[in-house]
Amino acid sequence: MSESVDSTFLQQINQNLGIAHKICRGYFQDKEDRADAFQEMMYQLWRSYESFQGNAKFSTWMYRVCLNTAMTYKRKSRKVGFDSLSGWHDQVAESAAAGREEVDLLFEAIATLSPVNKAVVLLYLEDLSYEEIAGITGLSRSNVSVKMFRIKKELEVLLKKMMN
Amino acid sequence: MATLDELKMAWGERGSAIAAPEQMAAATFDKIVRTRVKKHTNTAMQYFWAAFVLQILVYALLGHVVVKYWVDRQVVLTALAGVVMYVPFTVVLMRRFKAIARTSMDKNDAYSLQKSIQQRYDYLQRFYRFKQLYEWILIPVSSAIGVFLVFRIWVPGGVQAHWMGAAITLAVTLVSCGVAIFAENKRNFERPLGELRAVLGEFEAGDEPS
């Protein structure tokens, strides 16, 4: 693929951009790491788009690529730096942080989970079925069910502590 | 206190606020891609240049020795052995590195996260195993060749007359290389492989009873 952006691809990315932001927010607490990981996700999506054959929905494929990037991302942004995008990411972060509600607390609680559990709960919150979660992650359906049961308990205890 | 299922509703309602406040322009996306392509290429090229410079140094030094001490058969044969030994190792190392550098994260859109991460782990592990073999064989042998040549050319009597000095020089060389390699391997291979192993372990451990 040449280094230019296909308009259909960009349109699909924009329609599902929230996926990348939510995953970044769930996986990375540091603002720089989050922005750097977001850029890496966009790059990996662009790079993998050629192999996207439409076997799955675009959003499902995007979840897979973004989660893969988040799980294998090397936290090194403080050492190597990243290119600023004229405050675009700051705007995103501010918008997300505006009005700290239950969702913000939920993000904080999700941040404490293990990488695989984060993926499972983020997909669950997006209203994906256990089958879909199993398809994206590679876990069995029963494994997803067991994990969700434990995650729910873990998050509820954490959220209770946070609220008190 | 809301349960996760109740929070899921709030998540859905606030979903649009969490998503980007504005659409990403083609120019912004283009800039991201170009920056990342440059970054990934630079990382790959750092490795390439390191191997390339090492090759130049080895061939230049050994070539100089061969030309200058052409009459000394032992020196020439040792230097040529060093040159010949480096070629296949570097060719294979660079081929494997190229394979890793070109590996896309999701070559197949039907691959699950577990499968993609496993594939990534396998590539890195294979490359690391070969690199270790390279280090265990090539570094001691080339250090020994270097020490032998230095003593043969510049120290009267050579290694035979100063075996203790040669042994200390070899030991210092090996320790220096060992420390540098250990630090590099830990940062670039051990740690990333450990992280990937932990994630894969988590994928596999899910069905165990709590």
Tab-separated table of C-alpha atoms in Angstrom:
chain	number	residue	atom	x	y	z
A	1	MET	CA	0.000	0.000	0.000
A	2	SER	CA	1.378	3.432	-0.848
A	3	GLU	CA	1.676	6.096	1.820
A	4	SER	CA	-1.591	7.802	0.946
A	5	VAL	CA	-4.913	7.335	2.641
A	6	ASP	CA	-7.784	5.662	0.840
A	7	SER	CA	-10.982	7.727	1.308
A	8	THR	CA	-13.226	4.690	1.992
A	9	PHE	CA	-10.764	3.458	4.581
A	10	LEU	CA	-10.577	6.864	6.263
A	11	GLN	CA	-14.367	7.105	6.292
A	12	GLN	CA	-14.629	3.721	8.014
A	13	ILE	CA	-11.890	4.693	10.468
A	14	ASN	CA	-13.722	7.917	11.329
A	15	GLN	CA	-16.983	6.051	11.853
A	16	ASN	CA	-15.258	3.768	14.357
A	17	LEU	CA	-12.683	6.140	15.812
A	18	GLY	CA	-14.182	5.768	19.296
A	19	ILE	CA	-12.908	2.179	19.379
A	20	ALA	CA	-9.278	3.315	19.271
A	21	HIS	CA	-9.868	6.056	21.851
A	22	LYS	CA	-11.639	3.758	24.290
A	23	ILE	CA	-8.937	1.110	23.998
A	24	CYS	CA	-6.214	3.730	24.473
A	25	ARG	CA	-7.975	5.061	27.525
A	26	GLY	CA	-8.448	1.576	28.971
A	27	TYR	CA	-4.842	0.524	28.441
A	28	PHE	CA	-2.782	3.662	28.963
A	29	GLN	CA	-2.839	6.021	31.906
A	30	ASP	CA	0.005	8.193	30.705
A	31	LYS	CA	-1.114	10.892	28.278
A	32	GLU	CA	1.980	10.554	26.085
A	33	ASP	CA	1.727	6.772	25.964
A	34	ARG	CA	-1.932	7.104	25.043
A	35	ALA	CA	-1.255	9.503	22.183
A	36	ASP	CA	1.685	7.448	20.953
A	37	ALA	CA	-0.310	4.209	21.123
A	38	PHE	CA	-3.165	5.894	19.241
A	39	GLN	CA	-0.795	6.824	16.423
A	40	GLU	CA	0.593	3.292	16.407
A	41	MET	CA	-2.968	1.928	16.149
A	42	MET	CA	-3.706	4.158	13.162
A	43	TYR	CA	-0.472	3.013	11.525
A	44	GLN	CA	-1.198	-0.667	12.159
A	45	LEU	CA	-4.724	-0.242	10.788
A	46	TRP	CA	-3.392	1.417	7.645
A	47	ARG	CA	-0.734	-1.274	7.295
A	48	SER	CA	-3.133	-4.179	7.815
A	49	TYR	CA	-5.987	-2.769	5.723
A	50	GLU	CA	-4.596	-4.417	2.591
A	51	SER	CA	-5.190	-7.826	4.193
A	52	PHE	CA	-8.692	-6.932	5.412
A	53	GLN	CA	-10.866	-9.155	3.267
A	54	GLY	CA	-14.201	-8.230	4.740
A	55	ASN	CA	-14.638	-11.620	6.400
A	56	ALA	CA	-15.563	-9.742	9.558
A	57	LYS	CA	-17.228	-6.380	10.152
A	58	PHE	CA	-14.866	-3.403	9.882
A	59	SER	CA	-15.456	-2.565	13.551
A	60	THR	CA	-14.625	-6.140	14.620
A	61	TRP	CA	-11.414	-6.044	12.610
A	62	MET	CA	-10.592	-2.618	14.043
A	63	TYR	CA	-11.090	-3.917	17.597
A	64	ARG	CA	-8.729	-6.777	16.829
A	65	VAL	CA	-5.969	-4.579	15.415
A	66	CYS	CA	-6.281	-1.899	18.114
A	67	LEU	CA	-6.339	-4.428	20.962
A	68	ASN	CA	-3.395	-6.259	19.441
A	69	THR	CA	-1.464	-2.987	19.279
A	70	ALA	CA	-2.390	-2.056	22.852
A	71	MET	CA	-1.385	-5.463	24.210
A	72	THR	CA	1.982	-5.521	22.486
A	73	TYR	CA	2.779	-1.812	22.746
A	74	LYS	CA	6.158	-0.915	24.229
A	75	ARG	CA	5.897	1.970	26.644
A	76	LYS	CA	8.822	4.047	25.431
A	77	SER	CA	7.263	7.343	24.402
A	78	ARG	CA	9.116	9.280	27.102
A	79	LYS	CA	12.444	8.163	25.628
A	80	VAL	CA	11.798	8.532	21.909
A	81	GLY	CA	9.005	11.084	21.827
A	82	PHE	CA	6.265	11.287	19.220
A	83	ASP	CA	5.038	13.862	16.782
A	84	SER	CA	2.460	16.240	18.136
A	85	LEU	CA	-0.714	16.525	16.102
A	86	SER	CA	-1.446	20.160	16.874
A	87	GLY	CA	-3.277	19.443	20.098
A	88	TRP	CA	-5.737	17.051	18.488
A	89	HIS	CA	-5.135	14.399	21.120
A	90	ASP	CA	-5.352	16.880	23.986
A	91	GLN	CA	-8.774	17.836	22.716
A	92	VAL	CA	-9.777	14.171	22.839
A	93	ALA	CA	-8.441	13.705	26.357
A	94	GLU	CA	-10.156	16.842	27.648
A	95	SER	CA	-13.437	15.862	26.106
A	96	ALA	CA	-13.243	12.439	27.668
A	97	ALA	CA	-12.304	13.799	31.066
A	98	ALA	CA	-15.032	16.447	31.101
A	99	GLY	CA	-17.516	15.694	33.854
A	100	ARG	CA	-16.041	12.810	35.797
A	101	GLU	CA	-18.851	10.345	36.043
A	102	GLU	CA	-19.273	6.655	36.556
A	103	VAL	CA	-17.726	5.971	33.166
A	104	ASP	CA	-14.532	7.772	34.179
A	105	LEU	CA	-14.347	5.703	37.338
A	106	LEU	CA	-14.979	2.624	35.263
A	107	PHE	CA	-11.992	3.500	33.061
A	108	GLU	CA	-9.847	3.856	36.176
A	109	ALA	CA	-11.011	0.470	37.429
A	110	ILE	CA	-10.426	-1.158	34.008
A	111	ALA	CA	-6.868	0.204	34.054
A	112	THR	CA	-6.090	-2.075	36.997
A	113	LEU	CA	-7.062	-5.257	35.113
A	114	SER	CA	-4.692	-7.572	33.249
A	115	PRO	CA	-4.248	-6.991	29.470
A	116	VAL	CA	-6.532	-9.860	28.397
A	117	ASN	CA	-9.204	-8.982	30.961
A	118	LYS	CA	-9.117	-5.375	29.751
A	119	ALA	CA	-9.796	-6.582	26.207
A	120	VAL	CA	-12.648	-8.805	27.339
A	121	VAL	CA	-14.364	-6.120	29.410
A	122	LEU	CA	-13.942	-3.398	26.767
A	123	LEU	CA	-15.583	-5.654	24.195
A	124	TYR	CA	-18.321	-6.568	26.674
A	125	LEU	CA	-19.042	-2.894	27.352
A	126	GLU	CA	-19.360	-2.344	23.608
A	127	ASP	CA	-22.276	-4.780	23.751
A	128	LEU	CA	-20.560	-7.570	21.877
A	129	SER	CA	-21.855	-11.066	22.556
A	130	TYR	CA	-19.701	-13.689	24.266
A	131	GLU	CA	-19.386	-15.433	20.894
A	132	GLU	CA	-18.102	-12.255	19.258
A	133	ILE	CA	-15.686	-11.631	22.124
A	134	ALA	CA	-14.460	-15.214	21.805
A	135	GLY	CA	-13.991	-14.729	18.051
A	136	ILE	CA	-11.940	-11.561	18.470
A	137	THR	CA	-9.788	-12.692	21.375
A	138	GLY	CA	-9.325	-16.369	20.518
A	139	LEU	CA	-10.659	-17.448	23.906
A	140	SER	CA	-13.338	-20.117	24.076
A	141	ARG	CA	-16.906	-18.980	24.776
A	142	SER	CA	-16.851	-20.684	28.182
A	143	ASN	CA	-13.531	-19.029	28.949
A	144	VAL	CA	-15.031	-15.620	28.117
A	145	SER	CA	-17.960	-16.407	30.375
A	146	VAL	CA	-15.684	-17.437	33.265
A	147	LYS	CA	-13.502	-14.382	32.762
A	148	MET	CA	-16.496	-12.035	32.646
A	149	PHE	CA	-17.836	-13.484	35.871
A	150	ARG	CA	-14.535	-12.814	37.635
A	151	ILE	CA	-14.062	-9.389	36.016
A	152	LYS	CA	-17.530	-8.268	37.099
A	153	LYS	CA	-16.779	-9.218	40.690
A	154	GLU	CA	-13.340	-7.596	40.581
A	155	LEU	CA	-14.646	-4.367	39.065
A	156	GLU	CA	-17.559	-4.087	41.428
A	157	VAL	CA	-15.246	-4.368	44.443
A	158	LEU	CA	-12.892	-1.794	42.927
A	159	LEU	CA	-15.667	0.631	42.038
A	160	LYS	CA	-17.115	0.321	45.528
A	161	LYS	CA	-13.745	1.266	46.998
A	162	MET	CA	-13.370	4.180	44.572
A	163	MET	CA	-16.772	5.588	45.383
A	164	ASN	CA	-16.241	5.436	49.141
B	1	MET	CA	-23.399	1.454	43.812
B	2	ALA	CA	-23.937	0.571	40.141
B	3	THR	CA	-23.179	-2.909	38.867
B	4	LEU	CA	-21.144	-3.469	35.725
B	5	ASP	CA	-24.324	-4.175	33.764
B	6	GLU	CA	-25.746	-0.811	34.864
B	7	LEU	CA	-22.487	0.903	34.006
B	8	LYS	CA	-22.662	-0.710	30.588
B	9	MET	CA	-25.752	1.428	29.921
B	10	ALA	CA	-23.886	4.581	30.948
B	11	TRP	CA	-20.994	3.467	28.757
B	12	GLY	CA	-23.298	3.214	25.766
B	13	GLU	CA	-24.856	6.609	26.462
B	14	ARG	CA	-21.521	8.345	26.946
B	15	GLY	CA	-19.889	6.433	24.116
B	16	SER	CA	-20.106	9.322	21.710
B	17	ALA	CA	-18.421	11.655	24.209
B	18	ILE	CA	-15.542	9.240	24.664
B	19	ALA	CA	-15.132	8.960	20.919
B	20	ALA	CA	-13.240	11.633	19.023
B	21	PRO	CA	-14.837	15.089	19.236
B	22	GLU	CA	-14.149	15.593	15.562
B	23	GLN	CA	-13.426	13.467	12.536
B	24	MET	CA	-9.836	12.868	11.607
B	25	ALA	CA	-8.812	14.709	8.465
B	26	ALA	CA	-6.979	12.905	5.678
B	27	ALA	CA	-3.958	15.167	6.226
B	28	THR	CA	-3.799	14.222	9.925
B	29	PHE	CA	-4.019	10.522	9.165
B	30	ASP	CA	-1.465	10.895	6.407
B	31	LYS	CA	0.915	12.616	8.831
B	32	ILE	CA	0.502	9.816	11.371
B	33	VAL	CA	1.219	7.159	8.766
B	34	ARG	CA	4.272	8.945	7.397
B	35	THR	CA	5.679	9.539	10.900
B	36	ARG	CA	5.175	5.884	11.843
B	37	VAL	CA	6.610	4.548	8.594
B	38	LYS	CA	9.683	6.695	9.242
B	39	LYS	CA	9.925	5.544	12.856
B	40	HIS	CA	9.624	1.844	12.014
B	41	THR	CA	12.051	2.178	9.120
B	42	ASN	CA	14.548	3.953	11.372
B	43	THR	CA	14.341	1.157	13.943
B	44	ALA	CA	14.958	-1.455	11.240
B	45	MET	CA	17.771	0.597	9.731
B	46	GLN	CA	19.513	0.994	13.102
B	47	TYR	CA	19.949	-2.766	13.178
B	48	PHE	CA	20.994	-2.865	9.569
B	49	TRP	CA	23.608	-0.150	10.011
B	50	ALA	CA	24.967	-1.722	13.208
B	51	ALA	CA	25.498	-5.033	11.371
B	52	PHE	CA	26.812	-3.249	8.299
B	53	VAL	CA	29.337	-1.140	10.240
B	54	LEU	CA	30.494	-4.243	12.111
B	55	GLN	CA	31.031	-5.971	8.771
B	56	ILE	CA	33.007	-3.040	7.406
B	57	LEU	CA	35.174	-2.944	10.534
B	58	VAL	CA	35.815	-6.679	10.480
B	59	TYR	CA	36.587	-6.830	6.755
B	60	ALA	CA	38.694	-3.650	6.810
B	61	LEU	CA	40.774	-4.779	9.785
B	62	LEU	CA	41.225	-8.352	8.605
B	63	GLY	CA	41.788	-7.231	4.999
B	64	HIS	CA	44.491	-4.844	6.174
B	65	VAL	CA	46.139	-7.642	8.163
B	66	VAL	CA	46.026	-10.039	5.191
B	67	VAL	CA	47.624	-7.480	2.836
B	68	LYS	CA	50.236	-6.217	5.276
B	69	TYR	CA	51.308	-9.611	6.644
B	70	TRP	CA	50.880	-11.597	3.434
B	71	VAL	CA	54.130	-13.512	4.036
B	72	ASP	CA	53.013	-14.829	7.433
B	73	ARG	CA	50.868	-17.835	6.482
B	74	GLN	CA	49.435	-18.314	9.982
B	75	VAL	CA	48.283	-14.685	10.209
B	76	VAL	CA	46.738	-14.769	6.722
B	77	LEU	CA	44.860	-18.016	7.350
B	78	THR	CA	43.525	-16.827	10.712
B	79	ALA	CA	42.412	-13.495	9.239
B	80	LEU	CA	40.730	-15.195	6.278
B	81	ALA	CA	38.984	-17.621	8.638
B	82	GLY	CA	37.577	-14.601	10.463
B	83	VAL	CA	36.323	-13.059	7.199
B	84	VAL	CA	34.719	-16.302	5.971
B	85	MET	CA	33.122	-16.994	9.356
B	86	TYR	CA	31.267	-13.655	9.425
B	87	VAL	CA	29.590	-13.858	6.023
B	88	PRO	CA	26.971	-16.658	6.493
B	89	PHE	CA	26.044	-15.539	9.996
B	90	THR	CA	25.363	-11.972	8.913
B	91	VAL	CA	23.440	-13.017	5.799
B	92	VAL	CA	21.111	-15.271	7.823
B	93	LEU	CA	20.779	-12.701	10.616
B	94	MET	CA	19.775	-9.961	8.199
B	95	ARG	CA	17.294	-12.245	6.386
B	96	ARG	CA	15.603	-13.156	9.648
B	97	PHE	CA	15.566	-9.564	10.774
B	98	LYS	CA	13.974	-8.538	7.459
B	99	ALA	CA	11.285	-11.190	7.982
B	100	ILE	CA	10.468	-9.741	11.422
B	101	ALA	CA	10.546	-6.131	10.254
B	102	ARG	CA	8.113	-6.906	7.420
B	103	THR	CA	5.693	-8.924	9.527
B	104	SER	CA	2.387	-7.142	9.704
B	105	MET	CA	0.438	-7.570	12.910
B	106	ASP	CA	-2.677	-8.850	11.200
B	107	LYS	CA	-1.845	-10.490	7.913
B	108	ASN	CA	-5.075	-12.403	8.123
B	109	ASP	CA	-8.207	-10.542	9.161
B	110	ALA	CA	-9.637	-13.765	10.609
B	111	TYR	CA	-6.769	-14.144	13.083
B	112	SER	CA	-7.771	-13.854	16.716
B	113	LEU	CA	-5.792	-11.747	19.188
B	114	GLN	CA	-4.329	-14.880	20.727
B	115	LYS	CA	-3.173	-16.199	17.356
B	116	SER	CA	-1.676	-12.852	16.299
B	117	ILE	CA	0.196	-12.475	19.571
B	118	GLN	CA	1.379	-16.095	19.393
B	119	GLN	CA	2.645	-15.471	15.841
B	120	ARG	CA	4.462	-12.343	16.947
B	121	TYR	CA	5.977	-14.224	19.877
B	122	ASP	CA	7.137	-17.088	17.642
B	123	TYR	CA	8.830	-14.743	15.151
B	124	LEU	CA	10.634	-12.849	17.899
B	125	GLN	CA	11.596	-16.039	19.724
B	126	ARG	CA	13.012	-17.635	16.548
B	127	PHE	CA	15.030	-14.532	15.758
B	128	TYR	CA	16.292	-14.328	19.343
B	129	ARG	CA	17.331	-17.997	19.364
B	130	PHE	CA	19.335	-17.508	16.202
B	131	LYS	CA	20.870	-14.301	17.558
B	132	GLN	CA	21.922	-16.143	20.714
B	133	LEU	CA	23.526	-18.886	18.651
B	134	TYR	CA	25.298	-16.169	16.684
B	135	GLU	CA	26.513	-14.574	19.895
B	136	TRP	CA	27.610	-17.798	21.585
B	137	ILE	CA	29.662	-18.932	18.590
B	138	LEU	CA	30.749	-15.842	16.712
B	139	ILE	CA	31.693	-13.531	19.585
B	140	PRO	CA	34.087	-15.958	21.395
B	141	VAL	CA	35.655	-17.191	18.138
B	142	SER	CA	36.136	-13.720	16.655
B	143	SER	CA	37.479	-12.419	19.995
B	144	ALA	CA	39.963	-15.309	20.066
B	145	ILE	CA	41.000	-14.546	16.473
B	146	GLY	CA	41.442	-10.874	17.335
B	147	VAL	CA	43.541	-11.593	20.425
B	148	PHE	CA	45.650	-14.130	18.535
B	149	LEU	CA	46.338	-11.673	15.695
B	150	VAL	CA	47.142	-8.758	18.008
B	151	PHE	CA	49.636	-10.848	19.993
B	152	ARG	CA	51.090	-12.454	16.875
B	153	ILE	CA	51.621	-9.130	15.100
B	154	TRP	CA	52.477	-6.665	17.840
B	155	VAL	CA	53.721	-8.682	20.826
B	156	PRO	CA	57.057	-10.429	20.280
B	157	GLY	CA	56.673	-14.132	21.028
B	158	GLY	CA	52.917	-14.040	20.425
B	159	VAL	CA	50.321	-15.925	22.435
B	160	GLN	CA	52.745	-18.799	23.175
B	161	ALA	CA	55.138	-16.477	25.053
B	162	HIS	CA	52.427	-14.433	26.767
B	163	TRP	CA	49.554	-16.865	27.247
B	164	MET	CA	48.523	-15.292	30.523
B	165	GLY	CA	48.299	-11.798	28.986
B	166	ALA	CA	46.406	-13.221	26.008
B	167	ALA	CA	43.996	-15.070	28.298
B	168	ILE	CA	43.345	-11.897	30.332
B	169	THR	CA	42.819	-9.844	27.143
B	170	LEU	CA	40.403	-12.468	25.826
B	171	ALA	CA	38.560	-12.586	29.157
B	172	VAL	CA	38.231	-8.769	29.268
B	173	THR	CA	36.986	-8.724	25.655
B	174	LEU	CA	34.429	-11.453	26.328
B	175	VAL	CA	33.187	-9.827	29.536
B	176	SER	CA	32.795	-6.431	27.772
B	177	CYS	CA	30.905	-8.030	24.890
B	178	GLY	CA	28.865	-10.127	27.319
B	179	VAL	CA	27.753	-7.101	29.359
B	180	ALA	CA	26.746	-5.170	26.225
B	181	ILE	CA	24.910	-8.156	24.739
B	182	PHE	CA	23.154	-8.949	28.021
B	183	ALA	CA	21.837	-5.380	28.310
B	184	GLU	CA	20.746	-5.316	24.666
B	185	ASN	CA	19.040	-8.709	24.844
B	186	LYS	CA	17.244	-7.827	28.055
B	187	ARG	CA	15.824	-4.611	26.603
B	188	ASN	CA	15.016	-5.787	23.096
B	189	PHE	CA	14.204	-9.474	23.560
B	190	GLU	CA	13.894	-10.811	27.124
B	191	ARG	CA	11.500	-8.129	28.318
B	192	PRO	CA	9.239	-8.053	25.234
B	193	LEU	CA	9.191	-11.858	25.079
B	194	GLY	CA	8.363	-12.022	28.789
B	195	GLU	CA	5.480	-9.593	28.305
B	196	LEU	CA	4.131	-11.548	25.353
B	197	ARG	CA	4.525	-14.813	27.295
B	198	ALA	CA	2.542	-13.315	30.179
B	199	VAL	CA	-0.288	-12.282	27.830
B	200	LEU	CA	-0.309	-15.706	26.138
B	201	GLY	CA	-0.268	-17.382	29.547
B	202	GLU	CA	-3.311	-15.347	30.485
B	203	PHE	CA	-5.118	-16.504	27.346
B	204	GLU	CA	-4.379	-20.122	28.210
B	205	ALA	CA	-5.154	-19.902	31.927
B	206	GLY	CA	-8.747	-18.739	31.576
B	207	ASP	CA	-10.534	-22.066	31.964
B	208	GLU	CA	-8.848	-23.020	35.215
B	209	PRO	CA	-11.174	-23.091	38.216
B	210	SER	CA	-10.640	-20.259	40.683
